[in-house]
Short mmCIF file of C-alpha atoms in Angstrom, two decimals:
data_model
loop_
_atom_site.label_atom_id
_atom_site.label_comp_id
_atom_site.label_asym_id
_atom_site.label_seq_id
_atom_site.Cartn_x
_atom_site.Cartn_y
_atom_site.Cartn_z
CA MET A 1 0.04 0.02 0.02
CA LEU A 2 1.17 3.50 -0.77
CA THR A 3 2.05 5.26 2.54
CA SER A 4 2.73 8.68 1.16
CA ILE A 5 -0.81 9.30 0.03
CA ARG A 6 -3.45 9.82 2.82
CA PRO A 7 -7.08 8.63 2.14
CA LEU A 8 -9.85 11.05 2.32
CA PRO A 9 -12.16 10.70 5.35
CA PHE A 10 -15.41 8.80 4.68
CA ARG A 11 -18.17 6.93 6.34
CA ARG A 12 -19.61 3.72 5.20
CA THR A 13 -23.23 2.36 4.78
CA ALA A 14 -24.50 -0.91 3.55
CA HIS A 15 -24.30 0.10 -0.04
CA HIS A 16 -22.47 3.46 -0.37
CA PHE A 17 -19.43 5.40 0.66
CA HIS A 18 -19.82 9.06 1.64
CA LEU A 19 -17.05 11.56 1.73
CA SER A 20 -16.81 15.04 3.11
CA ARG A 21 -16.00 16.00 -0.47
CA LEU A 22 -16.21 14.23 -3.83
CA PHE A 23 -13.52 11.78 -4.91
CA THR A 24 -12.74 12.00 -8.58
CA VAL A 25 -11.28 9.06 -10.52
CA LEU A 26 -9.68 9.13 -13.99
CA ALA A 27 -10.05 5.60 -15.40
CA PHE A 28 -8.61 3.60 -18.37
CA GLU A 29 -9.62 0.42 -20.11
CA SER A 30 -7.84 -1.50 -22.91
CA SER A 31 -8.39 -5.25 -22.10
CA ALA A 32 -9.39 -6.06 -25.72
CA ASP A 33 -9.95 -3.86 -28.72
CA ASP A 34 -11.61 -0.75 -27.28
CA THR A 35 -9.52 2.20 -25.99
CA CYS A 36 -11.45 3.83 -23.14
CA ALA A 37 -11.04 6.69 -20.69
CA ALA A 38 -13.52 8.22 -18.29
CA VAL A 39 -13.84 10.50 -15.31
CA VAL A 40 -16.26 9.31 -12.54
CA THR A 41 -16.98 10.81 -9.05
CA SER A 42 -17.88 9.15 -5.72
CA ASP A 43 -21.42 10.50 -5.90
CA ARG A 44 -22.15 8.30 -8.94
CA GLN A 45 -21.60 10.92 -11.64
CA ILE A 46 -20.11 9.98 -14.98
CA LEU A 47 -18.52 13.20 -16.02
CA SER A 48 -17.15 11.71 -19.26
CA ASN A 49 -16.91 8.35 -20.92
CA VAL A 50 -14.75 8.08 -24.12
CA VAL A 51 -14.66 4.87 -26.21
CA ILE A 52 -12.57 4.59 -29.32
CA ARG A 53 -13.34 1.30 -31.13
CA GLN A 54 -11.29 -0.77 -33.52
CA ASN A 55 -14.12 -2.28 -35.64
CA ASP A 56 -12.29 -1.50 -38.85
CA LEU A 57 -9.24 -3.45 -37.70
CA VAL A 58 -11.40 -6.39 -36.41
CA GLN A 59 -13.03 -6.65 -39.82
CA ILE A 60 -9.79 -6.57 -41.67
CA TYR A 61 -8.29 -9.35 -39.54
CA GLY A 62 -11.44 -11.29 -38.90
CA GLY A 63 -11.00 -10.78 -35.17
CA ILE A 64 -8.70 -9.00 -32.65
CA HIS A 65 -5.16 -9.01 -33.91
CA PRO A 66 -2.92 -8.49 -30.82
CA GLY A 67 -0.16 -6.57 -32.67
CA ALA A 68 -2.57 -4.29 -34.52
CA ALA A 69 -4.68 -3.82 -31.32
CA VAL A 70 -1.69 -2.72 -29.34
CA LEU A 71 -0.60 -0.16 -31.88
CA ALA A 72 -4.08 1.21 -32.09
CA HIS A 73 -4.29 1.46 -28.25
CA GLN A 74 -1.02 3.36 -28.15
CA ALA A 75 -2.22 5.78 -30.81
CA ASN A 76 -5.70 6.20 -29.28
CA LEU A 77 -5.07 6.40 -25.52
CA PRO A 78 -3.64 9.94 -25.52
CA LEU A 79 -6.52 11.13 -27.46
CA ALA A 80 -9.10 9.30 -25.28
CA ALA A 81 -7.50 10.69 -22.06
CA LYS A 82 -7.39 14.23 -23.33
CA ARG A 83 -11.03 14.02 -24.43
CA ALA A 84 -12.17 12.56 -21.21
CA LEU A 85 -10.66 15.39 -19.19
CA ALA A 86 -11.96 18.04 -21.56
CA GLU A 87 -15.46 16.63 -21.65
CA ALA A 88 -15.52 16.30 -17.85
CA LYS A 89 -14.30 19.87 -17.60
CA VAL A 90 -11.55 18.92 -15.09
CA ASP A 91 -7.83 18.93 -15.26
CA LEU A 92 -5.34 16.53 -13.60
CA SER A 93 -5.16 18.69 -10.51
CA ASP A 94 -8.82 17.85 -9.88
CA VAL A 95 -8.18 14.07 -10.17
CA ASP A 96 -7.82 12.23 -6.82
CA GLY A 97 -6.95 8.72 -8.17
CA ILE A 98 -6.23 6.88 -11.34
CA ALA A 99 -7.90 3.49 -12.13
CA PHE A 100 -7.24 0.96 -14.89
CA THR A 101 -8.24 -2.55 -15.88
CA ARG A 102 -5.51 -4.90 -14.57
CA GLY A 103 -7.20 -8.03 -15.98
CA PRO A 104 -8.36 -10.39 -17.13
CA GLY A 105 -7.80 -9.72 -20.86
CA MET A 106 -5.14 -9.70 -23.57
CA GLY A 107 -1.84 -9.09 -21.73
CA VAL A 108 -0.29 -6.88 -24.33
CA CYS A 109 -3.48 -4.70 -24.54
CA LEU A 110 -3.75 -4.48 -20.74
CA ALA A 111 -0.27 -3.22 -20.53
CA VAL A 112 -0.93 -0.13 -22.56
CA THR A 113 -3.32 1.55 -20.11
CA LEU A 114 -1.59 -0.04 -17.10
CA ASN A 115 1.75 1.56 -17.90
CA ALA A 116 0.18 4.87 -18.82
CA ALA A 117 -1.81 4.94 -15.53
CA LYS A 118 1.30 4.04 -13.49
CA THR A 119 3.47 6.60 -15.11
CA LEU A 120 0.91 9.40 -14.87
CA ALA A 121 0.13 8.58 -11.27
CA ALA A 122 3.84 8.34 -10.23
CA VAL A 123 4.62 11.73 -11.77
CA LEU A 124 1.55 13.43 -10.15
CA ASN A 125 1.86 11.42 -6.84
CA LYS A 126 -1.68 10.10 -7.22
CA PRO A 127 -2.88 6.73 -5.90
CA ILE A 128 -3.75 3.89 -8.34
CA VAL A 129 -6.07 0.91 -8.40
CA GLY A 130 -5.98 -1.96 -10.71
CA VAL A 131 -9.50 -3.26 -11.37
CA HIS A 132 -10.90 -6.69 -12.20
CA HIS A 133 -12.66 -6.32 -15.56
CA MET A 134 -15.60 -8.65 -14.76
CA GLN A 135 -16.02 -7.08 -11.34
CA ALA A 136 -16.46 -3.76 -13.18
CA HIS A 137 -19.18 -5.29 -15.32
CA ALA A 138 -20.85 -6.83 -12.33
CA LEU A 139 -20.94 -3.45 -10.38
CA THR A 140 -21.98 -1.26 -13.32
CA ALA A 141 -25.69 -1.44 -12.41
CA LEU A 142 -24.82 0.02 -8.94
CA LEU A 143 -23.59 3.13 -10.85
CA THR A 144 -26.37 3.52 -13.32
CA THR A 145 -29.57 2.52 -11.50
CA PRO A 146 -31.21 5.22 -9.42
CA THR A 147 -31.09 4.46 -5.68
CA HIS A 148 -34.38 6.25 -5.11
CA LYS A 149 -37.62 7.07 -6.88
CA PRO A 150 -38.42 10.76 -7.70
CA ASN A 151 -40.62 10.78 -4.62
CA GLY A 152 -37.65 9.86 -2.39
CA GLU A 153 -38.73 6.24 -1.76
CA PRO A 154 -36.05 3.52 -2.17
CA ASN A 155 -35.96 2.23 -5.82
CA PRO A 156 -36.89 -1.46 -5.79
CA ALA A 157 -34.94 -1.89 -9.10
CA TYR A 158 -31.68 -0.85 -7.44
CA PRO A 159 -29.60 -4.09 -7.01
CA ARG A 160 -28.84 -5.12 -3.37
CA PHE A 161 -26.49 -7.79 -2.30
CA PRO A 162 -26.66 -10.74 -2.79
CA TYR A 163 -27.79 -10.59 -6.47
CA LEU A 164 -26.98 -12.75 -9.48
CA THR A 165 -24.94 -11.47 -12.39
CA LEU A 166 -25.01 -12.73 -15.95
CA LEU A 167 -21.76 -11.77 -17.57
CA VAL A 168 -21.85 -12.30 -21.35
CA SER A 169 -19.12 -10.95 -23.46
CA GLY A 170 -16.40 -11.86 -25.98
CA GLY A 171 -14.27 -13.27 -23.25
CA HIS A 172 -16.70 -14.59 -20.69
CA THR A 173 -20.07 -16.37 -20.21
CA GLN A 174 -20.65 -16.67 -16.49
CA ILE A 175 -23.45 -16.65 -13.92
CA VAL A 176 -21.93 -15.09 -10.74
CA LEU A 177 -23.43 -14.65 -7.30
CA ALA A 178 -22.45 -11.15 -6.15
CA LYS A 179 -22.23 -11.10 -2.34
CA SER A 180 -20.53 -7.70 -1.97
CA VAL A 181 -18.42 -5.31 -3.94
CA ASN A 182 -15.36 -7.71 -3.83
CA SER A 183 -16.97 -11.04 -2.97
CA PHE A 184 -18.15 -13.22 -5.92
CA GLU A 185 -18.98 -16.90 -6.45
CA ILE A 186 -18.94 -18.34 -9.96
CA MET A 187 -22.01 -20.59 -10.32
CA ALA A 188 -21.62 -21.43 -13.99
CA THR A 189 -18.96 -20.70 -16.61
CA THR A 190 -18.29 -21.73 -20.17
CA LEU A 191 -16.21 -24.82 -20.69
CA ASP A 192 -14.90 -23.65 -24.04
CA GLU A 193 -15.94 -20.59 -26.05
CA SER A 194 -17.81 -17.56 -24.71
CA ILE A 195 -21.13 -16.66 -26.20
CA GLY A 196 -19.71 -13.39 -27.57
CA ARG A 197 -16.86 -15.11 -29.37
CA THR A 198 -19.23 -17.68 -30.84
CA ILE A 199 -21.65 -14.99 -32.08
CA ASP A 200 -18.74 -13.14 -33.66
CA LYS A 201 -17.53 -16.27 -35.42
CA VAL A 202 -20.96 -17.15 -36.75
CA SER A 203 -21.36 -13.51 -38.08
CA ARG A 204 -18.18 -14.00 -39.98
CA LEU A 205 -19.10 -17.43 -41.25
CA LEU A 206 -22.36 -16.12 -42.63
CA GLN A 207 -20.48 -13.25 -44.23
CA ILE A 208 -22.82 -10.64 -42.71
CA GLU A 209 -21.99 -7.09 -43.69
CA TRP A 210 -20.62 -5.26 -40.57
CA ALA A 211 -20.74 -1.64 -41.89
CA ASN A 212 -18.38 -0.47 -39.15
CA MET A 213 -20.33 -2.31 -36.43
CA SER A 214 -19.05 -5.11 -34.26
CA PRO A 215 -19.74 -8.67 -35.62
CA GLY A 216 -22.23 -9.20 -32.80
CA SER A 217 -24.13 -6.06 -33.45
CA ALA A 218 -24.18 -6.82 -37.12
CA LEU A 219 -25.69 -10.28 -36.57
CA GLU A 220 -28.32 -8.76 -34.19
CA LYS A 221 -29.38 -6.18 -36.82
CA PHE A 222 -29.33 -8.89 -39.59
CA CYS A 223 -31.72 -11.01 -37.59
CA LEU A 224 -34.18 -8.08 -37.38
CA ARG A 225 -34.46 -7.82 -41.15
CA PRO A 226 -38.16 -8.07 -42.28
CA GLU A 227 -37.49 -10.44 -45.17
CA GLU A 228 -38.80 -14.03 -45.09
CA SER A 229 -36.31 -16.67 -44.02
CA ILE A 230 -36.09 -20.27 -45.20
CA LEU A 231 -33.88 -22.97 -43.66
CA PRO A 232 -31.67 -24.99 -46.07
CA ASP A 233 -32.96 -28.50 -46.93
CA VAL A 234 -29.93 -30.06 -45.17
CA PHE A 235 -30.49 -28.19 -41.88
CA VAL A 236 -30.25 -30.25 -38.76
CA PRO A 237 -31.83 -28.63 -35.65
CA PHE A 238 -29.52 -27.57 -32.79
CA THR A 239 -29.51 -30.02 -29.89
CA PRO A 240 -29.62 -28.91 -26.16
CA VAL A 241 -26.16 -28.32 -24.71
CA MET A 242 -25.32 -30.17 -21.52
CA PRO A 243 -29.05 -30.18 -20.37
CA ARG A 244 -29.64 -29.86 -16.59
CA ARG A 245 -25.95 -29.05 -16.01
CA LEU A 246 -24.89 -25.71 -14.55
CA ALA A 247 -22.30 -24.88 -17.22
CA PHE A 248 -22.08 -23.30 -20.63
CA SER A 249 -20.65 -24.64 -23.94
CA TYR A 250 -20.80 -22.61 -27.10
CA SER A 251 -18.20 -24.30 -29.35
CA ALA A 252 -20.87 -26.82 -30.41
CA LEU A 253 -23.06 -24.15 -31.80
CA HIS A 254 -20.21 -22.65 -33.68
CA SER A 255 -19.24 -26.12 -35.09
CA HIS A 256 -22.89 -26.83 -36.02
CA VAL A 257 -23.10 -23.75 -38.18
CA ASP A 258 -19.76 -24.42 -39.58
CA ARG A 259 -20.74 -27.98 -40.74
CA LEU A 260 -24.03 -26.77 -42.12
CA LEU A 261 -22.27 -24.18 -44.38
CA GLU A 262 -19.75 -26.89 -45.44
CA LEU A 263 -22.62 -29.15 -46.55
CA ASN A 264 -23.94 -26.24 -48.62
CA GLY A 265 -20.60 -25.37 -50.21
CA GLY A 266 -19.97 -22.29 -48.07
CA ALA A 267 -22.00 -19.19 -47.17
CA GLU A 268 -21.56 -17.83 -50.69
CA ASN A 269 -23.82 -20.67 -52.05
CA LEU A 270 -26.61 -19.85 -49.61
CA SER A 271 -29.51 -17.58 -50.55
CA PHE A 272 -30.27 -14.47 -48.40
CA ALA A 273 -33.31 -16.28 -47.07
CA ASN A 274 -31.21 -19.26 -45.96
CA LYS A 275 -28.58 -17.01 -44.25
CA LEU A 276 -31.31 -15.12 -42.38
CA ALA A 277 -32.89 -18.33 -41.18
CA ILE A 278 -29.68 -19.81 -39.97
CA ALA A 279 -28.76 -16.54 -38.15
CA ARG A 280 -32.10 -16.55 -36.43
CA VAL A 281 -32.09 -20.16 -35.25
CA PHE A 282 -28.47 -19.78 -34.11
CA GLN A 283 -29.33 -16.68 -32.05
CA ASN A 284 -32.27 -18.50 -30.61
CA ALA A 285 -30.18 -21.46 -29.58
CA ALA A 286 -27.47 -19.22 -28.11
CA PHE A 287 -29.93 -17.26 -25.98
CA GLY A 288 -31.96 -20.47 -25.07
CA GLN A 289 -28.86 -21.87 -23.46
CA LEU A 290 -28.52 -18.71 -21.27
CA GLU A 291 -32.12 -19.03 -20.21
CA GLU A 292 -31.92 -22.66 -19.32
CA LYS A 293 -28.66 -22.22 -17.23
CA LEU A 294 -30.15 -19.17 -15.48
CA GLY A 295 -33.13 -21.26 -14.42
CA LEU A 296 -30.70 -23.85 -12.96
CA ALA A 297 -28.92 -21.16 -11.06
CA LEU A 298 -32.08 -19.84 -9.63
CA VAL A 299 -33.13 -23.29 -8.43
CA ASP A 300 -29.59 -23.64 -6.88
CA CYS A 301 -30.07 -20.44 -5.01
CA GLU A 302 -33.37 -21.62 -3.61
CA LYS A 303 -31.89 -24.87 -2.52
CA GLN A 304 -29.16 -22.91 -0.62
CA ASP A 305 -31.83 -20.53 0.81
CA ILE A 306 -29.95 -17.59 -0.89
CA LYS A 307 -32.52 -14.79 -1.43
CA VAL A 308 -31.66 -12.89 -4.59
CA GLY A 309 -33.91 -10.15 -5.79
CA HIS A 310 -32.07 -9.03 -8.91
CA LEU A 311 -30.29 -10.34 -12.00
CA VAL A 312 -27.72 -7.83 -13.24
CA VAL A 313 -26.97 -8.53 -16.97
CA SER A 314 -23.75 -7.01 -18.32
CA GLY A 315 -21.05 -7.40 -20.98
CA GLY A 316 -21.17 -6.68 -24.65
CA VAL A 317 -23.90 -9.31 -25.44
CA ALA A 318 -26.18 -7.68 -22.95
CA SER A 319 -26.72 -4.85 -25.34
CA ASN A 320 -28.75 -7.22 -27.59
CA MET A 321 -32.41 -6.04 -27.33
CA LEU A 322 -33.89 -9.54 -28.09
CA LEU A 323 -31.81 -11.03 -25.27
CA ARG A 324 -33.13 -8.40 -22.81
CA GLU A 325 -36.72 -9.16 -23.77
CA ARG A 326 -36.13 -12.92 -23.39
CA LEU A 327 -34.42 -12.74 -20.04
CA ASN A 328 -37.22 -10.46 -18.73
CA ALA A 329 -39.79 -13.02 -19.85
CA CYS A 330 -37.76 -15.87 -18.47
CA LEU A 331 -37.64 -14.29 -15.04
CA LYS A 332 -41.37 -13.46 -15.01
CA ALA A 333 -42.15 -17.13 -15.82
CA PHE A 334 -39.85 -18.56 -13.02
CA PRO A 335 -41.74 -19.18 -9.86
CA THR A 336 -39.35 -17.59 -7.31
CA THR A 337 -40.35 -15.93 -4.16
CA PRO A 338 -39.65 -13.10 -4.03
CA SER A 339 -39.55 -12.48 -7.89
CA VAL A 340 -36.22 -11.69 -9.45
CA GLU A 341 -35.97 -8.56 -11.42
CA ALA A 342 -33.56 -8.07 -14.45
CA VAL A 343 -31.39 -4.98 -14.31
CA PHE A 344 -29.53 -3.91 -17.50
CA PRO A 345 -27.08 -1.03 -17.60
CA PRO A 346 -27.48 1.41 -20.51
CA VAL A 347 -26.43 -0.17 -23.76
CA GLN A 348 -23.32 2.13 -24.00
CA LEU A 349 -22.12 0.85 -20.73
CA CYS A 350 -22.65 -2.91 -21.41
CA THR A 351 -19.64 -2.99 -23.79
CA ASP A 352 -16.19 -2.32 -22.46
CA ASN A 353 -15.77 1.24 -21.06
CA ALA A 354 -13.76 3.09 -18.46
CA ALA A 355 -16.69 4.48 -16.50
CA MET A 356 -17.37 1.05 -14.98
CA VAL A 357 -13.65 0.76 -14.17
CA GLY A 358 -13.62 4.03 -12.32
CA TRP A 359 -16.69 3.10 -10.33
CA ALA A 360 -15.37 -0.35 -9.38
CA SER A 361 -12.17 1.25 -8.10
CA MET A 362 -14.09 3.72 -5.84
CA PRO A 363 -14.49 1.50 -2.69
CA ARG A 364 -10.78 0.78 -2.59
CA PHE A 365 -9.77 4.36 -3.18
CA LEU A 366 -12.13 5.59 -0.34
CA ALA A 367 -10.71 2.92 1.97
CA GLY A 368 -7.15 3.92 1.19
CA ASN A 369 -6.41 0.48 -0.28
CA HIS A 370 -4.22 1.36 -3.23
CA ASP A 371 -1.91 -0.61 -5.43
CA GLU A 372 1.88 -0.15 -5.67
CA TYR A 373 3.37 1.48 -8.85
CA THR A 374 5.09 -1.83 -9.56
CA ILE A 375 1.89 -3.66 -10.21
CA ASN A 376 1.68 -5.86 -13.32
CA PRO A 377 -1.27 -7.00 -15.57
CA ARG A 378 -2.99 -10.28 -14.91
CA SER A 379 -4.30 -11.70 -18.27
CA LYS A 380 -5.92 -14.61 -16.32
CA TRP A 381 -7.60 -13.68 -13.09
CA SER A 382 -10.61 -15.36 -11.47
CA ILE A 383 -13.23 -12.97 -9.98
CA GLU A 384 -13.47 -15.31 -6.98
CA ASP A 385 -9.95 -14.39 -6.01
CA LEU A 386 -10.84 -10.81 -5.10
CA GLU A 387 -12.13 -11.48 -1.71
CA THR A 388 -8.91 -12.88 -0.43
CA GLU A 389 -6.50 -10.68 -2.42
CA LEU A 390 -7.93 -7.22 -1.74
#
């Protein structure tokens, strides 16, 4: 812990930290292909949130190319940081701490913002906090959901511990029980590919036009097309994946589509109606697996007498509007007492961003629990380790 930097005075309640003055964090994120910078305050204000994407590079390389991604991060981070401070109308003298994503993620990409944050903090004598990427996703709803209604009554939609978190992104597919800001239990995870990675692969296999979108966003938009869809004659229905088992597997869905296209001589030999039908049944199967495993997790919570009132859904895939509708319907149909309510952060805060990183760092900053300037990235890092490490 840094001994030369004194923490600001605060008092703690069940869900919040209150200071005699606001604590302002400049945060960075570069765990994959988005270069992000944001300014967040301890009273839950997002003063700025800058995201510079690399969709053009992803389309060129058919995925994230580490070397190209690092070069883009190095070029984009100074611009993102400058914009974040300007849009927040603050300068570095107003910043109390600097946060960054320490992991998990692509090691070479993580290192870009980690080194920038450490250098900047050391020169300015500011404290730093390295944040767990999935923890940041899991806590985003605590930043974006109003704590109270306009009439001053507590907002029942505000997540309270313990709550379930469905983390669905290009790197993870997990159901996590959030017990506190740094205590998490993984109830289900993927045994192979994540749902986001599989969606991206299928989008590329079907040769869907991205038009400067991410592959996943392109597939979502493609499935909403109004045209009629017709399944190919050789189509074989998707089979349930590990039924009644609390675990995910998405490589089978990817392989199923791959084999189907091979039987048809490739995507170029499919009609538009065939492609549209395959995209829709694939998306339905991918989301159906989430629904089934969520039901198993809810049953498991009931067996353990764990009362959860909310499901926080975050990660890039959580921006899909059809998924949001289906999860809401799934929870309404599930006979839990009390009922479980789905909570979704705003779409722009579901994908990678630095605002969530700044918010996740806040409890540690306010407690004076900072990292050393010698901290290194952790490309592999279980969210369950946070409780014993912090």
